[in-house]
XYZ file of C-alpha atoms in Angstrom:
755
model
C 31.316 -258.965 7.620
C 28.642 -258.672 10.319
C 25.415 -260.555 10.873
C 22.579 -258.305 12.052
C 18.912 -258.986 12.730
C 15.971 -256.666 13.441
C 12.716 -258.041 14.885
C 9.662 -255.740 14.962
C 6.534 -257.052 16.723
C 3.187 -255.340 17.145
C 1.108 -257.204 19.728
C -1.335 -254.535 20.939
C -2.953 -251.476 19.421
C -4.618 -248.250 20.453
C -7.438 -248.520 17.915
C -10.322 -250.735 19.116
C -10.776 -252.403 15.713
C -7.288 -253.899 15.878
C -7.158 -256.760 18.348
C -4.036 -258.060 20.094
C -1.649 -260.404 18.290
C 0.090 -263.339 19.970
C 3.218 -264.357 18.039
C 6.372 -265.830 19.585
C 8.890 -263.270 18.346
C 11.039 -263.939 21.401
C 11.555 -267.543 20.332
C 12.957 -266.282 17.038
C 15.084 -263.778 18.951
C 16.630 -266.645 20.931
C 17.381 -268.716 17.843
C 19.013 -265.881 15.936
C 21.215 -264.893 18.878
C 22.264 -268.461 19.601
C 26.007 -268.618 18.872
C 25.658 -272.158 17.517
C 22.574 -271.611 15.350
C 21.773 -268.087 14.123
C 25.162 -266.586 14.990
C 23.828 -263.063 14.527
C 26.149 -260.775 16.450
C 23.498 -258.058 16.725
C 19.822 -258.880 17.251
C 17.607 -255.897 17.980
C 14.049 -256.588 19.087
C 11.349 -253.935 19.408
C 7.787 -254.554 20.600
C 4.963 -252.072 19.950
C 7.104 -249.099 18.881
C 5.494 -245.955 17.516
C 5.412 -245.395 13.755
C 8.168 -242.805 13.975
C 10.367 -245.142 16.010
C 9.903 -248.131 13.719
C 10.592 -246.092 10.584
C 13.766 -244.661 12.087
C 14.883 -248.093 13.267
C 14.323 -249.793 9.911
C 15.916 -246.937 7.985
C 19.068 -247.018 10.127
C 19.156 -250.819 10.034
C 19.509 -250.848 6.245
C 21.366 -247.574 5.645
C 24.197 -248.259 8.117
C 24.867 -251.818 6.932
C 28.058 -252.677 5.054
C 27.930 -254.272 1.575
C 29.093 -257.688 2.830
C 26.815 -257.818 5.931
C 24.067 -260.419 6.350
C 20.734 -258.824 7.367
C 17.596 -260.473 8.767
C 14.356 -258.455 9.030
C 11.262 -259.865 10.769
C 7.870 -258.128 10.948
C 4.654 -259.297 12.620
C 1.360 -257.726 13.606
C -1.760 -256.754 11.651
C -1.463 -256.270 7.889
C -3.995 -253.948 6.260
C -4.889 -253.374 2.634
C -5.151 -249.704 1.746
C -6.380 -247.891 -1.322
C -4.786 -247.998 -4.781
C -3.227 -251.407 -4.112
C -1.044 -250.243 -1.239
C -0.369 -252.414 1.811
C 0.542 -251.494 5.367
C 1.652 -253.057 8.633
C -0.316 -251.494 11.480
C 1.787 -249.673 14.085
C 0.668 -249.154 17.679
C -1.140 -245.878 16.932
C -2.396 -246.810 13.447
C -5.861 -245.580 12.516
C -7.353 -247.778 9.744
C -9.064 -244.662 8.391
C -5.688 -242.924 7.922
C -3.274 -245.616 6.803
C -1.109 -243.258 4.761
C -0.383 -241.152 7.824
C -0.295 -243.769 10.590
C 0.683 -247.114 9.012
C 4.044 -248.653 8.094
C 3.847 -248.901 4.301
C 5.453 -251.470 2.063
C 6.635 -248.561 -0.098
C 8.704 -247.209 2.798
C 10.465 -250.538 3.372
C 11.004 -250.942 -0.360
C 12.740 -247.556 -0.440
C 14.968 -248.594 2.476
C 15.908 -251.789 0.642
C 16.648 -249.891 -2.560
C 18.945 -247.389 -0.816
C 20.807 -249.930 1.326
C 24.408 -250.735 0.406
C 23.891 -254.280 1.720
C 22.461 -256.825 -0.735
C 22.387 -259.994 1.425
C 18.964 -260.066 3.076
C 16.411 -262.382 4.652
C 12.931 -260.929 5.227
C 10.194 -262.798 7.150
C 6.669 -261.327 7.140
C 4.167 -262.969 9.484
C 0.910 -261.044 9.214
C -2.303 -260.819 7.254
C -1.846 -259.637 3.616
C 1.885 -260.358 3.919
C 1.914 -262.041 0.478
C 0.730 -258.859 -1.201
C 3.005 -256.828 1.067
C 5.930 -258.978 -0.152
C 5.006 -258.349 -3.790
C 5.172 -254.599 -3.137
C 8.770 -254.982 -1.925
C 10.074 -256.354 -5.240
C 13.043 -254.400 -6.600
C 14.653 -254.274 -10.054
C 17.139 -257.090 -10.584
C 20.140 -254.784 -10.313
C 19.086 -253.692 -6.807
C 17.539 -256.939 -5.564
C 20.889 -258.524 -4.700
C 20.585 -261.790 -2.792
C 17.240 -261.592 -1.051
C 15.007 -264.265 0.469
C 11.520 -263.075 1.400
C 9.045 -265.375 3.164
C 5.437 -264.317 3.714
C 2.764 -266.024 5.790
C 0.060 -265.703 3.122
C -0.262 -266.093 -0.615
C -0.857 -262.865 -2.514
C -3.060 -264.345 -5.247
C -5.321 -266.093 -2.734
C -5.692 -262.894 -0.779
C -7.078 -261.175 -3.847
C -9.600 -263.898 -4.582
C -10.721 -265.175 -1.202
C -9.433 -262.705 1.386
C -6.392 -263.100 3.629
C -5.777 -266.667 4.809
C -3.515 -266.131 7.806
C -3.016 -268.424 10.786
C -1.549 -266.283 13.522
C 2.042 -267.172 14.394
C 2.272 -270.358 12.331
C 5.009 -269.072 10.017
C 7.106 -267.821 12.941
C 6.741 -271.165 14.713
C 7.795 -273.084 11.606
C 10.882 -270.895 11.107
C 11.854 -271.258 14.765
C 11.411 -275.027 14.677
C 13.388 -275.445 11.460
C 16.333 -273.382 12.676
C 16.362 -274.530 16.305
C 16.276 -278.256 15.561
C 18.313 -278.114 12.360
C 15.435 -279.675 10.419
C 15.745 -276.910 7.822
C 19.268 -278.130 7.000
C 17.918 -280.258 4.163
C 21.364 -280.916 2.698
C 22.758 -282.211 5.980
C 25.950 -280.174 5.620
C 25.455 -278.206 8.840
C 24.369 -274.966 7.105
C 20.801 -273.767 6.528
C 20.831 -271.853 3.252
C 18.161 -269.505 1.976
C 16.872 -272.069 -0.511
C 16.674 -274.773 2.170
C 14.767 -272.564 4.591
C 12.312 -271.544 1.852
C 11.658 -275.168 0.887
C 11.297 -276.240 4.525
C 8.838 -273.455 5.330
C 6.646 -274.133 2.306
C 6.466 -277.881 3.015
C 5.769 -277.586 6.752
C 3.456 -274.586 6.690
C 1.234 -276.304 4.148
C 0.729 -279.202 6.548
C -0.909 -276.734 8.973
C -3.439 -275.529 6.385
C -1.552 -272.351 5.563
C -0.340 -271.272 2.144
C 2.883 -269.281 2.493
C 4.686 -267.576 -0.355
C 8.397 -267.069 -0.943
C 10.542 -264.890 -3.175
C 14.112 -265.860 -4.027
C 16.299 -263.297 -5.783
C 19.969 -263.760 -6.609
C 22.234 -266.498 -5.242
C 19.957 -267.476 -2.346
C 21.555 -270.903 -2.222
C 24.766 -269.255 -0.992
C 22.939 -267.194 1.630
C 23.679 -268.685 5.059
C 20.631 -268.168 7.268
C 21.738 -270.388 10.167
C 23.756 -273.428 11.175
C 22.516 -276.802 12.324
C 22.746 -277.055 16.147
C 24.548 -280.413 15.833
C 27.611 -278.491 14.630
C 27.400 -275.864 17.368
C 29.658 -277.641 19.861
C 32.428 -278.042 17.317
C 32.187 -274.461 16.099
C 31.443 -272.382 19.200
C 32.780 -273.074 22.721
C 30.220 -272.951 25.534
C 31.383 -269.559 26.789
C 31.760 -267.872 23.413
C 28.496 -265.938 23.638
C 29.037 -264.266 27.010
C 29.391 -260.544 26.341
C 30.381 -257.646 28.534
C 27.191 -256.166 29.963
C 26.700 -252.461 30.619
C 25.050 -251.127 33.779
C 23.281 -248.361 31.826
C 19.507 -248.522 31.204
C 18.691 -251.515 29.029
C 17.823 -251.228 25.339
C 16.030 -254.560 25.164
C 13.045 -255.460 27.296
C 14.205 -258.658 29.003
C 11.941 -258.280 32.056
C 8.607 -257.138 30.564
C 9.134 -253.580 31.737
C 7.435 -252.301 28.586
C 4.143 -253.760 29.771
C 4.474 -251.805 33.018
C 5.387 -248.700 31.013
C 2.200 -249.239 29.005
C 0.144 -249.276 32.220
C 1.620 -245.964 33.387
C 1.289 -244.425 29.932
C -2.365 -245.371 29.665
C -3.078 -243.863 33.074
C -1.371 -240.569 32.175
C -2.974 -240.438 28.732
C -6.433 -240.968 30.187
C -5.939 -238.161 32.720
C -4.566 -235.850 30.014
C -7.694 -236.479 27.924
C -10.306 -236.405 30.668
C -8.868 -233.838 33.093
C -6.105 -231.813 31.420
C -6.183 -229.278 34.259
C -5.208 -231.911 36.841
C -1.603 -232.687 37.613
C -0.623 -236.275 38.417
C 2.480 -237.525 40.242
C 3.725 -241.100 39.940
C 6.316 -242.650 42.246
C 8.410 -245.534 40.899
C 9.457 -247.197 44.142
C 12.365 -249.615 44.141
C 15.794 -250.165 45.577
C 18.963 -249.295 43.682
C 19.462 -251.569 40.704
C 15.848 -252.727 40.326
C 15.477 -251.181 36.859
C 13.805 -247.831 37.551
C 15.903 -245.978 34.964
C 15.217 -248.669 32.380
C 11.501 -248.373 33.057
C 11.742 -244.602 32.562
C 13.460 -245.188 29.235
C 10.699 -247.517 28.016
C 8.062 -245.138 29.360
C 9.592 -242.287 27.384
C 9.450 -244.367 24.207
C 5.789 -244.984 24.928
C 4.889 -241.375 25.770
C 6.566 -239.702 22.818
C 5.586 -238.037 20.569
C 2.194 -237.398 22.201
C 3.831 -236.027 25.376
C 6.856 -233.812 25.869
C 9.250 -235.538 28.258
C 11.594 -233.435 30.409
C 14.402 -235.455 32.001
C 15.833 -234.244 35.292
C 18.715 -235.957 37.087
C 18.344 -234.727 40.660
C 21.719 -236.078 41.730
C 23.583 -234.131 39.059
C 21.478 -231.025 38.461
C 20.190 -229.793 41.797
C 23.385 -229.224 43.764
C 24.176 -225.577 43.047
C 20.872 -223.761 43.496
C 17.267 -224.208 44.474
C 15.622 -226.907 42.327
C 12.978 -224.587 40.848
C 15.599 -222.950 38.652
C 16.920 -226.273 37.324
C 13.388 -227.607 36.706
C 12.446 -224.381 34.918
C 15.605 -224.478 32.799
C 15.104 -228.159 31.940
C 11.520 -227.444 30.859
C 12.595 -224.504 28.696
C 15.351 -226.529 26.997
C 13.014 -229.469 26.318
C 10.266 -227.236 24.899
C 12.765 -225.388 22.725
C 14.288 -228.673 21.555
C 10.877 -229.800 20.327
C 10.566 -226.751 18.048
C 12.138 -225.855 14.735
C 15.134 -223.523 14.484
C 13.154 -220.302 13.939
C 10.533 -221.084 16.557
C 13.295 -221.985 19.011
C 14.943 -218.572 18.552
C 11.565 -216.866 18.792
C 10.828 -218.713 22.042
C 14.093 -217.478 23.508
C 13.240 -213.859 22.678
C 9.679 -214.210 23.967
C 10.889 -215.793 27.207
C 13.370 -212.995 27.885
C 10.623 -210.459 27.235
C 8.326 -212.337 29.604
C 10.964 -212.344 32.346
C 11.572 -208.642 31.848
C 7.841 -207.966 32.066
C 7.502 -209.923 35.277
C 10.652 -209.255 37.218
C 13.051 -207.220 35.103
C 12.551 -203.734 36.525
C 16.150 -203.385 37.786
C 17.489 -204.754 34.512
C 15.430 -202.349 32.404
C 16.629 -199.439 34.566
C 20.260 -200.510 34.112
C 19.909 -200.732 30.335
C 18.145 -197.343 30.239
C 21.014 -195.715 32.157
C 23.509 -197.209 29.682
C 21.543 -195.886 26.715
C 21.221 -192.392 28.200
C 24.919 -192.353 29.005
C 25.895 -193.451 25.500
C 23.529 -190.907 23.912
C 24.849 -188.074 26.077
C 28.458 -188.858 25.149
C 27.566 -188.975 21.460
C 25.788 -185.599 21.578
C 28.636 -183.974 23.488
C 31.264 -185.155 21.023
C 29.249 -184.574 17.855
C 30.688 -181.747 15.691
C 28.762 -178.463 15.606
C 29.732 -177.682 11.987
C 30.091 -180.122 9.147
C 33.733 -179.511 7.978
C 35.725 -182.485 6.766
C 38.223 -182.213 9.628
C 35.441 -182.159 12.194
C 33.695 -185.148 10.591
C 36.959 -187.060 10.568
C 37.423 -186.317 14.250
C 33.807 -187.319 14.866
C 34.389 -190.667 13.135
C 37.256 -191.352 15.496
C 35.094 -190.411 18.443
C 32.264 -192.677 17.268
C 34.718 -195.543 16.938
C 35.965 -194.910 20.457
C 32.419 -194.724 21.809
C 31.488 -197.973 20.026
C 34.543 -199.621 21.517
C 33.506 -198.381 24.935
C 29.973 -199.723 24.459
C 31.243 -203.269 23.883
C 32.211 -203.814 27.527
C 29.064 -201.934 28.525
C 26.997 -204.386 26.492
C 28.894 -207.288 28.021
C 28.098 -205.806 31.406
C 24.429 -205.704 30.437
C 24.545 -209.401 29.561
C 26.195 -210.196 32.856
C 23.564 -208.133 34.633
C 20.859 -210.134 32.877
C 22.242 -213.345 34.319
C 21.768 -211.928 37.784
C 18.729 -209.676 37.408
C 16.738 -211.988 35.079
C 17.747 -215.250 36.884
C 19.530 -216.612 33.822
C 22.033 -218.334 36.110
C 21.997 -220.257 39.370
C 23.441 -217.284 41.249
C 20.934 -214.986 39.588
C 18.133 -217.260 40.753
C 19.418 -217.053 44.312
C 19.654 -213.261 44.123
C 16.140 -213.090 42.684
C 14.774 -215.153 45.585
C 16.383 -212.839 48.106
C 15.442 -209.523 46.463
C 11.955 -210.043 44.997
C 8.782 -209.045 46.810
C 6.955 -212.265 45.869
C 9.531 -214.163 43.833
C 8.103 -217.679 43.959
C 4.698 -216.488 42.752
C 6.432 -215.010 39.706
C 8.354 -218.253 39.177
C 5.129 -220.262 39.258
C 3.441 -217.862 36.836
C 6.413 -217.981 34.473
C 6.401 -221.785 34.587
C 2.727 -221.755 33.604
C 3.527 -219.427 30.692
C 6.329 -221.729 29.604
C 4.030 -224.772 29.579
C 1.716 -222.833 27.297
C 4.431 -222.594 24.626
C 4.026 -226.278 23.697
C 0.920 -228.020 22.472
C 1.804 -231.243 24.244
C 1.260 -232.301 27.856
C 4.583 -232.077 29.706
C 5.916 -234.990 31.782
C 8.930 -234.559 34.069
C 11.102 -237.608 34.711
C 12.967 -237.121 38.007
C 15.644 -239.777 38.477
C 18.338 -240.494 41.083
C 16.596 -238.516 43.820
C 17.560 -241.318 46.205
C 21.225 -240.312 45.881
C 20.651 -236.827 47.299
C 20.910 -235.542 50.908
C 17.638 -235.426 52.809
C 17.355 -231.627 52.683
C 17.729 -231.638 48.918
C 15.128 -234.401 48.552
C 12.560 -232.469 50.579
C 13.377 -229.188 48.820
C 12.803 -230.663 45.370
C 9.568 -232.506 46.215
C 8.214 -229.461 48.068
C 9.051 -227.314 45.038
C 7.094 -229.644 42.764
C 4.176 -229.777 45.195
C 3.915 -226.060 46.000
C 5.189 -224.268 42.881
C 4.819 -226.366 39.763
C 2.121 -229.022 39.846
C -0.807 -226.557 39.944
C 0.963 -223.589 38.341
C -1.459 -223.204 35.387
C -4.514 -223.230 37.656
C -3.009 -220.677 40.062
C -2.058 -218.448 37.124
C -5.587 -218.631 35.709
C -4.337 -220.321 32.511
C -7.200 -222.778 32.106
C -6.166 -223.737 28.574
C -2.678 -224.862 29.668
C -2.472 -228.579 30.601
C -1.108 -229.272 34.077
C 2.284 -231.007 34.173
C 2.867 -234.629 35.158
C 5.793 -235.884 37.235
C 7.277 -239.379 37.395
C 9.777 -239.706 40.248
C 12.010 -242.786 40.316
C 13.440 -243.226 43.811
C 13.605 -245.624 46.739
C 10.535 -244.930 48.866
C 12.392 -245.664 52.082
C 14.943 -242.955 51.201
C 12.205 -240.383 50.538
C 10.290 -241.189 53.727
C 13.424 -241.003 55.846
C 14.276 -237.634 54.298
C 10.961 -236.149 55.438
C 11.202 -237.746 58.875
C 14.675 -236.250 59.401
C 13.626 -232.826 58.139
C 10.468 -232.674 60.270
C 11.700 -234.786 63.159
C 10.216 -232.413 65.747
C 6.675 -232.974 64.467
C 6.841 -236.733 63.973
C 5.114 -237.854 67.161
C 2.310 -235.307 67.084
C 1.385 -235.678 63.389
C 1.868 -239.380 62.620
C -1.175 -241.678 62.496
C -1.367 -245.288 63.706
C 0.429 -247.392 61.128
C 1.238 -244.324 59.008
C 4.324 -242.378 60.203
C 5.165 -238.877 59.030
C 7.152 -239.962 55.969
C 4.211 -241.967 54.605
C 1.847 -239.039 55.168
C 4.016 -236.745 53.072
C 4.406 -239.217 50.214
C 0.682 -240.023 50.191
C 0.014 -236.298 49.900
C 2.484 -235.778 47.055
C 1.955 -238.879 44.887
C -1.337 -240.081 43.443
C 0.114 -243.418 42.302
C 2.970 -245.499 43.694
C 4.369 -248.259 41.481
C 6.523 -250.840 43.236
C 9.123 -252.326 40.914
C 8.406 -256.001 40.143
C 10.461 -258.629 41.937
C 12.479 -261.297 40.181
C 10.963 -264.688 40.925
C 13.100 -267.765 40.400
C 11.541 -268.527 37.012
C 11.887 -264.911 35.943
C 15.532 -264.861 37.014
C 16.263 -267.974 34.975
C 14.392 -266.528 32.015
C 16.351 -263.281 32.315
C 19.774 -264.923 32.594
C 19.074 -267.224 29.654
C 18.121 -264.247 27.507
C 21.232 -262.300 28.564
C 23.569 -265.203 27.847
C 21.604 -266.418 24.815
C 21.158 -269.872 26.248
C 18.474 -271.962 24.612
C 16.088 -274.128 26.589
C 16.255 -277.854 25.899
C 12.468 -277.953 26.011
C 12.122 -274.729 24.018
C 9.931 -276.318 21.370
C 7.328 -277.347 23.919
C 7.564 -273.984 25.659
C 7.116 -272.170 22.341
C 3.978 -274.166 21.561
C 2.574 -273.525 25.029
C 3.428 -269.833 24.813
C 1.745 -269.435 21.442
C -1.371 -271.191 22.698
C -1.457 -269.051 25.848
C -1.235 -265.839 23.856
C -4.078 -266.886 21.625
C -6.257 -267.750 24.596
C -5.405 -264.453 26.299
C -6.421 -262.564 23.183
C -9.684 -264.494 22.962
C -10.703 -263.737 26.572
C -14.187 -262.574 27.436
C -13.171 -259.548 29.479
C -12.882 -261.060 32.964
C -9.853 -260.725 35.205
C -10.373 -264.196 36.656
C -10.116 -265.833 33.215
C -6.799 -264.123 32.502
C -5.396 -265.077 35.917
C -6.480 -268.706 35.503
C -4.610 -268.951 32.212
C -1.424 -267.580 33.798
C -1.759 -269.777 36.888
C -2.080 -272.969 34.825
C 1.023 -272.263 32.695
C 4.432 -273.805 33.224
C 7.031 -271.528 34.875
C 8.872 -270.905 31.591
C 5.704 -270.135 29.634
C 4.385 -268.008 32.491
C 7.542 -265.887 32.384
C 7.254 -265.553 28.601
C 3.612 -264.372 28.544
C 3.624 -262.248 31.706
C 3.733 -259.022 29.714
C 0.878 -260.149 27.462
C -1.236 -261.042 30.486
C -0.581 -257.653 32.105
C -1.692 -255.898 28.928
C -4.779 -258.092 28.689
C -5.793 -256.862 32.132
C -5.835 -253.302 30.724
C -8.628 -254.011 28.272
C -11.474 -251.545 28.972
C -14.032 -254.286 29.554
C -11.745 -256.033 32.051
C -11.108 -252.772 33.914
C -14.802 -251.902 34.031
C -15.818 -255.274 35.441
C -13.003 -255.294 37.983
C -13.954 -251.838 39.251
C -17.539 -253.000 39.689
C -16.508 -256.144 41.574
C -14.262 -254.179 43.960
C -17.041 -251.906 45.197
C -17.965 -254.425 47.875
C -14.796 -253.409 49.790
C -16.038 -249.862 50.360
C -16.884 -250.438 54.084
C -13.245 -251.412 54.764
C -11.666 -248.259 53.295
C -11.982 -245.981 56.299
C -13.119 -242.367 56.270
C -10.911 -240.983 53.482
C -13.276 -239.395 50.916
C -10.850 -240.302 48.113
C -10.546 -243.841 49.415
C -12.275 -245.675 46.577
C -10.215 -244.035 43.850
C -6.990 -244.524 45.797
C -7.967 -248.123 46.498
C -8.562 -248.982 42.868
C -5.311 -247.275 41.787
C -3.404 -249.302 44.372
C -5.148 -252.550 43.462
C -4.701 -252.129 39.702
C -0.982 -251.422 39.939
C -0.487 -254.299 42.394
C -2.296 -256.604 39.985
C -0.158 -255.478 37.072
C 3.114 -255.891 38.968
C 2.146 -259.275 40.401
C 1.152 -260.496 36.934
C 4.498 -259.415 35.504
C 6.131 -261.477 38.254
C 4.007 -264.488 37.296
C 2.012 -264.415 40.532
C -1.767 -264.681 40.535
C -3.254 -264.049 44.005
C -7.038 -264.036 44.086
C -8.844 -260.764 43.518
C -10.344 -260.528 47.002
C -7.111 -261.387 48.801
C -5.109 -258.871 46.795
C -7.829 -256.287 47.458
C -7.431 -256.764 51.222
C -3.663 -256.460 50.885
C -4.158 -253.218 48.927
C -6.295 -251.838 51.748
C -3.526 -252.624 54.240
C -1.078 -250.673 52.059
C -3.451 -247.711 51.896
C -4.362 -247.469 55.560
C -1.373 -248.863 57.494
C 1.710 -248.698 55.241
C 4.256 -249.242 58.025
C 2.528 -252.480 59.013
C 2.324 -253.382 55.323
C 6.077 -252.903 54.846
C 6.949 -254.979 57.892
C 4.679 -257.878 56.926
C 5.892 -257.750 53.339
C 9.396 -258.419 54.649
C 8.334 -260.804 57.450
C 5.031 -262.477 56.477
C 5.157 -264.886 59.427
C 4.803 -261.900 61.773
C 1.121 -261.751 60.808
C 0.569 -264.227 63.631
C 0.783 -261.200 65.941
C -2.149 -259.639 64.096
C -4.345 -262.720 63.817
C -3.608 -263.661 67.454
C -3.218 -260.392 69.413
C -1.881 -262.223 72.430
C 1.235 -263.027 70.353
C 1.858 -259.486 69.121
C 4.890 -258.906 71.369
C 6.552 -262.052 70.008
C 6.239 -261.102 66.331
C 6.050 -257.332 65.868
C 8.177 -254.376 67.051
C 6.803 -252.186 69.810
C 5.914 -249.295 67.503
C 3.426 -251.558 65.668
C 1.731 -253.159 68.667
C -1.031 -250.572 68.900
C -2.021 -250.601 65.239
C -1.690 -254.397 64.910
C -4.198 -255.037 67.692
C -6.676 -252.305 66.657
C -10.207 -253.207 65.638
C -9.994 -251.837 62.048
C -6.862 -253.889 61.359
C -8.472 -257.005 62.787
C -11.556 -256.390 60.636
C -9.521 -256.225 57.428
C -7.150 -259.114 58.178
C -9.965 -261.488 59.171
C -12.500 -260.343 56.560
C -14.537 -263.035 54.853
C -13.875 -261.176 51.586
C -10.564 -262.803 50.719
C -9.318 -263.342 54.257
C -7.894 -264.230 56.544
C -4.574 -262.733 55.472
C -2.311 -265.599 56.455
C 1.455 -265.667 55.983
C 1.103 -267.773 52.822
C -1.415 -265.372 51.294
C 0.727 -262.363 52.164
C 3.713 -263.987 50.475
C 1.641 -264.522 47.375
C 0.330 -260.955 47.375
C 3.812 -259.567 48.030
C 5.247 -261.193 44.924
C 6.710 -264.434 46.220
C 5.764 -267.765 44.678
C 3.092 -269.784 46.410
C 5.713 -272.209 47.657
C 6.815 -269.516 50.095
C 10.386 -269.282 48.857
C 12.057 -266.031 49.757
C 12.153 -263.383 47.064
C 15.261 -261.319 46.416
C 15.369 -257.577 46.671
C 13.340 -257.028 49.837
C 14.016 -254.151 52.153
C 15.017 -255.021 55.655
C 12.080 -254.833 58.056
C 11.436 -251.260 59.198
C 12.741 -250.573 62.658
């Protein structure tokens, strides 16, 4: 017998009529995973999944359960009443005008319950119209089994007076009853289904909410949880420490999904507004900082609207030039997104396209084979139609057919070389074609046109490759692929996007080693050659968030399923913070003030919500307007303002996820330093106290390396660091902007200062 729980939370929506929801699903996650309370061996939590993802998850959750398992399903978000008495839970992409096609219906969940072999179930519904939603889940007695369903609203009252729902109250009551053991009304150490139902009804009513419950079967024997007073006697302190895999995480323990949402929104906006423009994103972080996990969450967010092509540079680009592997990966991903017949048709069309472009030698070889086979057949064909001659002819035909088999195999082998269907064929094509890379770019553009979705390449583990391979791959993306549709004149084909997850220091060093001869004559003050190349290639650089002390503690507790002694107070504070974030008036300063005033534990819990609140269109619009005053400090780059706002917005998101709230003007100055003098930025990020050499030029030799003396004492740098708009950039302010707490404690994961 296994105990399994599935928690689905929808906290933000794409449709403007559906506002954000602030419910403490994580608090319930903690309680259910607690080895002394919930004792659920498997607790899966998913926040803001797509409709397809949530339907697949729920279906598998019920269909794969064993008859004697104990299941716990929790749903929260926005409930919506549809037509003909149908009810839906809004998914991330739900359109209220198309609930049947975009909403999670009660009928779907009812079908999953009916088909499940497991009949021991607890279902908690915390959303508007949940009482009516619960009524739609009712099954015939023979299939109902032992089922406890708790809804946040009363179905009959919804019909008469509209939905009476107090956001998050039901979840808070369930958490409190299980965590404290107050729901153990019998005092025997076990919280049964009947006891939890009675506790919820009594306590929710005291907060002016009318919940509803449904008890089917022997709910009194259904063990929902255990009283924490019995935990010490039942479970030793180390019983809940599992083996942990180093693969990309399945559960979002560090608010990476909020960062994935930021990147997704940026790519989606570009795809809508400028589909002919390619966009390259660099996820910059050291090994082990969670880049692959972020890519995984970003993929979940992008699909199914985008087609994601995964490319492991470390594994795939060792045998040939990277263009062939990128092209092959794109073809396989596009084909995999099609049905069986369309996939076969694509393969035939692609071969024909290659033959048309570059297959002259291959066509000539096949023609020679056909002429040779035809000549042999004509020579051996009998002149008169006697039976003996026809019998001899049949033998000859059989022999010729047998001879054509190796000839056909030879033709296939030739295709691998002459139509670059293999790595060696790609190399031969490069060496023999008159303008091979132009044909490759044109073929790539044609391939992108075979899917109706924008294509996003995920390039991972590039910072495990030799420097020549790094430069070769990035140069291939920059020169062959990113603008392939435009160069081919295919204006209706969307340009591809690329997300490259790699340590920025590794990439910069690769370019500096490759072009070492040109370093001194090309580099700019404060911007060495490696930075120049990366600034040219990438339009957005996302630094992976650091782990502050509070975030580390929060992360470890969630991994080890350790409950906080003050969890009740933290839960109340978290719920209140989420409500206030959702009720904001569209100003960045209001959101930052709420985060800054929170306790460390609550700040860590709502960091993702705060980062998403900063993405609200009204907040973005006002912030862009307020940042225009920094235009005189941006230098002469004509794209400076756009680059500046991209840098500022991603810094703000990352800092918020870390729980840090530097002022807008100070963070804006720090963003300008990153744009204009990245080598100075990197050094000061590692050694904030060295800023004394900038603020007091006479001390520059005591605090900064020789290669930074010139830029540190220049007039433009002095103007930015001492600006009245958020300055001066002192060591304490730099620490805050760089992700360290205001106390100045050192943050883990920093690079060593650049030499």
